[in-house]
mmCIF file of C-alpha atoms in Angstrom:
data_model
loop_
_atom_site.group_PDB
_atom_site.id
_atom_site.type_symbol
_atom_site.label_atom_id
_atom_site.label_comp_id
_atom_site.label_asym_id
_atom_site.label_seq_id
_atom_site.Cartn_x
_atom_site.Cartn_y
_atom_site.Cartn_z
ATOM 1 C CA MET A 27 35.285 16.588 -27.366
ATOM 2 C CA LEU A 28 34.746 20.342 -27.528
ATOM 3 C CA VAL A 29 36.440 22.319 -24.735
ATOM 4 C CA LEU A 30 35.172 25.947 -24.028
ATOM 5 C CA LEU A 31 37.817 28.149 -22.534
ATOM 6 C CA PRO A 32 37.540 32.010 -21.427
ATOM 7 C CA PRO A 33 40.299 34.058 -22.862
ATOM 8 C CA SER A 34 42.848 35.858 -20.626
ATOM 9 C CA GLU A 35 43.250 39.643 -20.055
ATOM 10 C CA GLY A 36 46.935 39.148 -20.363
ATOM 11 C CA LYS A 37 48.102 38.877 -24.000
ATOM 12 C CA ALA A 38 51.312 38.579 -25.882
ATOM 13 C CA ALA A 39 52.540 41.576 -28.121
ATOM 14 C CA ALA A 40 51.516 41.755 -31.718
ATOM 15 C CA GLY A 41 53.004 39.129 -34.043
ATOM 16 C CA ARG A 42 55.544 39.873 -36.879
ATOM 17 C CA GLY A 43 53.387 38.090 -39.553
ATOM 18 C CA ALA A 44 50.526 39.277 -41.560
ATOM 19 C CA PRO A 45 47.489 41.247 -39.929
ATOM 20 C CA LEU A 46 44.121 39.956 -39.141
ATOM 21 C CA LYS A 47 42.336 38.161 -41.931
ATOM 22 C CA PRO A 48 38.720 37.910 -40.690
ATOM 23 C CA GLU A 49 37.619 35.432 -43.465
ATOM 24 C CA SER A 50 40.350 32.984 -42.086
ATOM 25 C CA LEU A 51 38.711 32.669 -38.511
ATOM 26 C CA SER A 52 36.892 29.370 -37.559
ATOM 27 C CA LEU A 53 33.131 29.637 -37.160
ATOM 28 C CA PRO A 54 32.454 31.797 -40.234
ATOM 29 C CA GLY A 55 28.838 32.178 -39.164
ATOM 30 C CA LEU A 56 30.090 34.846 -36.803
ATOM 31 C CA ALA A 57 31.671 36.908 -39.463
ATOM 32 C CA GLY A 58 28.898 39.594 -39.581
ATOM 33 C CA ALA A 59 28.798 39.962 -35.690
ATOM 34 C CA ARG A 60 32.586 40.151 -35.597
ATOM 35 C CA ALA A 61 32.662 42.884 -37.903
ATOM 36 C CA ALA A 62 30.096 44.758 -36.097
ATOM 37 C CA VAL A 63 32.002 44.557 -32.796
ATOM 38 C CA LEU A 64 35.217 45.293 -34.490
ATOM 39 C CA ASP A 65 33.835 48.504 -36.100
ATOM 40 C CA GLY A 66 32.210 49.624 -32.867
ATOM 41 C CA LEU A 67 35.317 48.994 -30.693
ATOM 42 C CA VAL A 68 37.729 50.848 -33.114
ATOM 43 C CA GLU A 69 35.240 53.663 -33.569
ATOM 44 C CA LEU A 70 34.842 54.167 -29.859
ATOM 45 C CA CYS A 71 38.655 54.025 -29.261
ATOM 46 C CA ALA A 72 39.228 56.625 -32.068
ATOM 47 C CA ALA A 73 36.706 59.081 -30.990
ATOM 48 C CA ASP A 74 37.411 59.644 -27.187
ATOM 49 C CA GLU A 75 40.364 58.021 -25.359
ATOM 50 C CA GLU A 76 39.031 58.671 -22.022
ATOM 51 C CA LYS A 77 35.484 57.522 -22.745
ATOM 52 C CA ALA A 78 36.884 54.358 -24.322
ATOM 53 C CA ARG A 79 39.078 53.708 -21.178
ATOM 54 C CA VAL A 80 35.856 53.940 -18.884
ATOM 55 C CA VAL A 81 33.716 51.711 -21.292
ATOM 56 C CA LEU A 82 36.286 49.226 -21.524
ATOM 57 C CA GLY A 83 36.841 49.105 -17.708
ATOM 58 C CA LEU A 84 40.547 50.055 -17.878
ATOM 59 C CA SER A 85 42.501 51.601 -15.071
ATOM 60 C CA GLU A 86 44.645 54.598 -15.622
ATOM 61 C CA GLY A 87 47.705 52.584 -15.874
ATOM 62 C CA LEU A 88 46.087 50.673 -18.748
ATOM 63 C CA ARG A 89 45.177 53.725 -20.885
ATOM 64 C CA GLY A 90 47.774 52.499 -23.517
ATOM 65 C CA GLU A 91 45.478 49.446 -24.228
ATOM 66 C CA VAL A 92 43.031 51.888 -26.004
ATOM 67 C CA ALA A 93 45.559 52.765 -28.590
ATOM 68 C CA LYS A 94 46.089 49.064 -29.327
ATOM 69 C CA ASN A 95 42.741 48.705 -30.217
ATOM 70 C CA LEU A 96 43.213 51.166 -32.973
ATOM 71 C CA GLU A 97 45.606 48.925 -34.700
ATOM 72 C CA LEU A 98 43.514 45.793 -34.881
ATOM 73 C CA ARG A 99 43.360 45.730 -38.497
ATOM 74 C CA THR A 100 46.921 46.388 -39.078
ATOM 75 C CA ALA A 101 48.942 44.831 -36.200
ATOM 76 C CA GLY A 102 50.574 41.450 -36.813
ATOM 77 C CA ALA A 103 48.366 38.568 -35.710
ATOM 78 C CA ARG A 104 49.466 35.475 -33.863
ATOM 79 C CA PRO A 105 47.649 32.160 -33.132
ATOM 80 C CA ALA A 106 45.169 32.583 -30.203
ATOM 81 C CA GLY A 107 46.969 29.845 -28.337
ATOM 82 C CA GLU A 108 50.082 32.008 -28.305
ATOM 83 C CA LEU A 109 48.299 35.333 -27.780
ATOM 84 C CA TYR A 110 46.603 34.442 -24.480
ATOM 85 C CA THR A 111 49.117 34.341 -21.676
ATOM 86 C CA GLY A 112 47.060 34.274 -18.452
ATOM 87 C CA VAL A 113 47.135 31.712 -15.675
ATOM 88 C CA LEU A 114 45.022 29.073 -17.398
ATOM 89 C CA TYR A 115 47.204 29.392 -20.607
ATOM 90 C CA ASP A 116 50.409 29.186 -18.771
ATOM 91 C CA ALA A 117 49.251 25.976 -17.124
ATOM 92 C CA LEU A 118 47.967 24.554 -20.416
ATOM 93 C CA ASP A 119 51.342 25.345 -21.944
ATOM 94 C CA LEU A 120 50.371 24.511 -25.588
ATOM 95 C CA ALA A 121 53.805 25.048 -27.106
ATOM 96 C CA SER A 122 55.341 22.427 -25.073
ATOM 97 C CA LEU A 123 52.834 19.610 -26.184
ATOM 98 C CA ASP A 124 53.928 17.002 -28.786
ATOM 99 C CA THR A 125 52.587 17.257 -32.212
ATOM 100 C CA ALA A 126 49.665 14.764 -31.561
ATOM 101 C CA ALA A 127 48.544 16.705 -28.518
ATOM 102 C CA ARG A 128 48.777 19.965 -30.267
ATOM 103 C CA ARG A 129 46.718 18.551 -33.154
ATOM 104 C CA ARG A 130 44.063 17.525 -30.750
ATOM 105 C CA ALA A 131 44.234 20.945 -29.161
ATOM 106 C CA GLY A 132 43.667 22.604 -32.450
ATOM 107 C CA LYS A 133 40.501 20.644 -33.092
ATOM 108 C CA SER A 134 39.096 20.676 -29.704
ATOM 109 C CA LEU A 135 39.716 23.936 -27.904
ATOM 110 C CA LEU A 136 37.532 27.009 -28.424
ATOM 111 C CA VAL A 137 38.127 30.308 -26.672
ATOM 112 C CA PHE A 138 35.258 32.671 -26.238
ATOM 113 C CA SER A 139 35.923 36.277 -26.715
ATOM 114 C CA GLY A 140 34.076 39.660 -26.306
ATOM 115 C CA LEU A 141 35.513 40.802 -29.482
ATOM 116 C CA TRP A 142 35.465 37.745 -31.613
ATOM 117 C CA GLY A 143 32.840 35.612 -30.197
ATOM 118 C CA ALA A 144 34.785 32.461 -30.267
ATOM 119 C CA VAL A 145 37.949 31.368 -31.964
ATOM 120 C CA ARG A 146 40.040 28.124 -32.173
ATOM 121 C CA VAL A 147 43.619 28.130 -30.648
ATOM 122 C CA GLY A 148 45.037 28.056 -34.313
ATOM 123 C CA ASP A 149 43.127 31.145 -35.415
ATOM 124 C CA ARG A 150 45.501 34.121 -36.001
ATOM 125 C CA ILE A 151 44.348 37.329 -34.079
ATOM 126 C CA PRO A 152 45.983 40.633 -32.848
ATOM 127 C CA PRO A 153 46.218 41.706 -29.231
ATOM 128 C CA TYR A 154 42.992 43.508 -28.135
ATOM 129 C CA ARG A 155 41.184 44.597 -25.116
ATOM 130 C CA CYS A 156 37.461 43.995 -25.046
ATOM 131 C CA ALA A 157 36.016 41.779 -22.377
ATOM 132 C CA MET A 158 32.571 40.241 -22.719
ATOM 133 C CA GLY A 159 31.325 42.438 -19.929
ATOM 134 C CA VAL A 160 31.692 45.556 -21.788
ATOM 135 C CA LYS A 161 28.692 47.713 -22.915
ATOM 136 C CA LEU A 162 29.805 48.723 -26.548
ATOM 137 C CA PRO A 163 27.962 51.838 -27.679
ATOM 138 C CA GLY A 164 25.436 50.987 -30.350
ATOM 139 C CA LEU A 165 25.667 47.322 -29.536
ATOM 140 C CA GLY A 166 24.957 47.222 -25.782
ATOM 141 C CA ALA A 167 26.202 44.418 -23.411
ATOM 142 C CA LEU A 168 28.363 42.059 -25.573
ATOM 143 C CA GLY A 169 27.165 39.114 -23.421
ATOM 144 C CA ALA A 170 23.806 39.686 -24.744
ATOM 145 C CA PHE A 171 24.687 40.732 -28.299
ATOM 146 C CA TRP A 172 26.645 37.315 -28.823
ATOM 147 C CA ARG A 173 23.869 35.060 -27.778
ATOM 148 C CA GLU A 174 21.928 35.138 -31.114
ATOM 149 C CA PRO A 175 24.901 34.452 -33.488
ATOM 150 C CA MET A 176 26.392 31.978 -31.071
ATOM 151 C CA ALA A 177 23.042 30.162 -30.763
ATOM 152 C CA GLU A 178 23.205 29.741 -34.570
ATOM 153 C CA VAL A 179 26.759 28.306 -34.808
ATOM 154 C CA MET A 180 27.538 26.394 -31.563
ATOM 155 C CA PRO A 181 25.362 23.403 -31.888
ATOM 156 C CA GLU A 182 27.095 22.425 -35.120
ATOM 157 C CA ALA A 183 30.542 23.262 -33.447
ATOM 158 C CA ALA A 184 29.557 21.072 -30.605
ATOM 159 C CA GLY A 185 28.647 18.192 -32.877
ATOM 160 C CA ASP A 186 27.439 15.078 -31.014
ATOM 161 C CA GLY A 187 30.160 14.673 -28.516
ATOM 162 C CA LEU A 188 31.105 15.800 -24.999
ATOM 163 C CA VAL A 189 31.381 19.639 -24.296
ATOM 164 C CA LEU A 190 33.696 20.479 -21.486
ATOM 165 C CA ASP A 191 32.697 24.114 -20.259
ATOM 166 C CA LEU A 192 35.510 25.815 -18.389
ATOM 167 C CA ARG A 193 34.316 29.387 -19.018
ATOM 168 C CA SER A 194 33.929 31.931 -16.486
ATOM 169 C CA SER A 195 30.534 33.332 -15.831
ATOM 170 C CA ALA A 196 30.900 36.372 -17.896
ATOM 171 C CA TYR A 197 31.462 34.174 -20.959
ATOM 172 C CA THR A 198 28.763 31.713 -20.219
ATOM 173 C CA ALA A 199 26.386 34.594 -21.010
ATOM 174 C CA ALA A 200 27.238 34.402 -24.499
ATOM 175 C CA TRP A 201 26.105 30.934 -25.056
ATOM 176 C CA LYS A 202 24.227 28.336 -22.913
ATOM 177 C CA PRO A 203 23.842 24.835 -24.110
ATOM 178 C CA LYS A 204 20.254 23.602 -24.529
ATOM 179 C CA GLY A 205 18.526 20.506 -25.103
ATOM 180 C CA ALA A 206 20.548 17.418 -26.134
ATOM 181 C CA VAL A 207 23.726 19.402 -26.189
ATOM 182 C CA ALA A 208 23.107 20.472 -22.563
ATOM 183 C CA GLU A 209 22.877 16.781 -21.601
ATOM 184 C CA ARG A 210 26.389 16.211 -23.121
ATOM 185 C CA THR A 211 27.898 19.192 -21.422
ATOM 186 C CA ALA A 212 29.956 19.174 -18.120
ATOM 187 C CA SER A 213 30.920 22.342 -16.321
ATOM 188 C CA VAL A 214 33.785 22.196 -13.872
ATOM 189 C CA ARG A 215 34.345 23.974 -10.541
ATOM 190 C CA VAL A 216 37.700 23.744 -8.821
ATOM 191 C CA LEU A 217 37.506 23.602 -5.028
ATOM 192 C CA HIS A 218 40.288 23.830 -2.424
ATOM 193 C CA SER A 219 39.858 21.542 0.532
ATOM 194 C CA GLN A 220 41.580 22.276 3.859
ATOM 195 C CA LEU A 221 41.158 21.308 7.430
ATOM 196 C CA VAL A 222 40.333 24.076 9.883
ATOM 197 C CA ASP A 223 40.319 22.974 13.462
ATOM 198 C CA GLY A 224 39.691 19.379 12.417
ATOM 199 C CA VAL A 225 36.849 20.376 10.000
ATOM 200 C CA GLU A 226 36.941 20.252 6.299
ATOM 201 C CA LYS A 227 36.380 23.586 4.528
ATOM 202 C CA ARG A 228 36.015 24.163 0.794
ATOM 203 C CA SER A 229 36.541 27.301 -1.244
ATOM 204 C CA VAL A 230 37.081 28.520 -4.619
ATOM 205 C CA VAL A 231 40.583 30.001 -4.963
ATOM 206 C CA SER A 232 40.556 32.007 -8.283
ATOM 207 C CA HIS A 233 44.199 31.610 -9.368
ATOM 208 C CA PHE A 234 44.269 28.079 -8.610
ATOM 209 C CA ASN A 235 40.988 27.342 -10.237
ATOM 210 C CA LYS A 236 42.420 28.705 -13.494
ATOM 211 C CA ALA A 237 45.723 26.838 -13.165
ATOM 212 C CA THR A 238 44.090 23.603 -12.384
ATOM 213 C CA LYS A 239 41.726 23.917 -15.381
ATOM 214 C CA GLY A 240 44.648 24.515 -17.642
ATOM 215 C CA ARG A 241 46.631 21.504 -16.241
ATOM 216 C CA MET A 242 43.478 19.415 -16.620
ATOM 217 C CA VAL A 243 42.981 20.185 -20.285
ATOM 218 C CA ARG A 244 46.709 19.594 -20.688
ATOM 219 C CA ASP A 245 46.494 16.202 -19.171
ATOM 220 C CA LEU A 246 43.433 15.092 -21.301
ATOM 221 C CA LEU A 247 45.191 16.348 -24.579
ATOM 222 C CA ARG A 248 48.418 14.350 -23.726
ATOM 223 C CA ALA A 249 46.560 11.315 -22.737
ATOM 224 C CA GLY A 250 44.521 11.420 -25.975
ATOM 225 C CA ALA A 251 41.314 10.967 -23.929
ATOM 226 C CA ARG A 252 38.207 10.874 -25.988
ATOM 227 C CA PRO A 253 35.353 10.820 -23.409
ATOM 228 C CA LYS A 254 31.997 10.623 -25.435
ATOM 229 C CA GLY A 255 30.029 12.218 -22.592
ATOM 230 C CA PRO A 256 30.194 13.642 -18.957
ATOM 231 C CA ALA A 257 30.318 10.065 -17.110
ATOM 232 C CA GLU A 258 33.178 9.048 -19.391
ATOM 233 C CA LEU A 259 34.960 12.465 -18.622
ATOM 234 C CA VAL A 260 34.695 11.770 -15.078
ATOM 235 C CA THR A 261 36.307 8.473 -15.404
ATOM 236 C CA ALA A 262 39.098 9.756 -17.521
ATOM 237 C CA LEU A 263 39.980 12.521 -14.968
ATOM 238 C CA ARG A 264 40.012 9.920 -12.132
ATOM 239 C CA ASP A 265 42.209 7.927 -14.146
ATOM 240 C CA LEU A 266 44.509 10.861 -14.545
ATOM 241 C CA GLY A 267 44.624 11.321 -10.873
ATOM 242 C CA TYR A 268 42.105 13.959 -10.265
ATOM 243 C CA LEU A 269 39.565 13.826 -7.396
ATOM 244 C CA VAL A 270 36.229 14.436 -9.054
ATOM 245 C CA GLU A 271 32.721 14.538 -7.596
ATOM 246 C CA ALA A 272 29.797 14.535 -9.958
ATOM 247 C CA GLU A 273 26.122 13.613 -10.053
ATOM 248 C CA ALA A 274 23.989 13.239 -13.197
ATOM 249 C CA PRO A 275 21.301 15.812 -13.555
ATOM 250 C CA SER A 276 18.037 14.974 -12.064
ATOM 251 C CA ARG A 277 16.191 16.331 -15.191
ATOM 252 C CA SER A 278 16.579 16.197 -18.947
ATOM 253 C CA GLY A 279 18.113 19.053 -20.732
ATOM 254 C CA ARG A 280 20.386 19.926 -17.868
ATOM 255 C CA THR A 281 24.197 20.135 -17.976
ATOM 256 C CA TRP A 282 26.414 18.081 -15.550
ATOM 257 C CA GLU A 283 28.245 19.923 -12.765
ATOM 258 C CA LEU A 284 31.678 18.414 -11.793
ATOM 259 C CA ASP A 285 33.588 19.479 -8.845
ATOM 260 C CA VAL A 286 37.402 18.904 -8.878
ATOM 261 C CA VAL A 287 38.742 18.909 -5.409
ATOM 262 C CA VAL A 288 42.456 19.811 -4.656
ATOM 263 C CA THR A 289 44.278 19.984 -1.335
ATOM 264 C CA GLU A 290 47.337 21.897 -2.628
ATOM 265 C CA ILE A 291 47.547 25.320 -4.105
ATOM 266 C CA HIS A 292 50.410 25.977 -6.546
#
């Protein structure tokens, strides 16, 4: 099983260990593209702080994030699973998993990134600020920039097993499964169900959507679940207590779409 995750804007501080070693990152086929984005980002931030702030979509209060990008080659790196600190990663709580579950996480979790393309949770990277929606001078929109290199490496990374796609829309732009890989891919939407005047209403709640996805991945890792495809994933999630609604795609070459329905927000 390969689980595709979005990154988080929230990140831990730089580590105390060695700085970034690009050659050590997973998916080495992305090395050239990573170098191009890294060079472009550092050049942007070094040339004009105000322009960089605008291009990166940062508020005035986050102006200091521009300076952090200047230290990407020298700041202490830490495992991606420790670096990302947003709602999904707080719920996933990799640090508290037992040894076997952490080992499974290292093999199965892949985090998409505007700067790195995609990294595994054990890859050591420094704090950065560069979302997939950024249009970097000289490279253009990063979602489009990453499509070609990602198309070359992702089929091999996906292997012949299930792909569980939990990315947000900005990050799905970088790679969309096709053909046989698509048929083994399941994307998940979390819906909040509540009664309003006796009528069920369903809605997407951003915070809880992320938290639920984090808990769901955690539960799969702890259980040692190894679903071979989307249908088996539905069974595994139901066995773990999730209310899942799913239908097989009506056409070949399409991904499965799963709805996880929840009634409590926490």
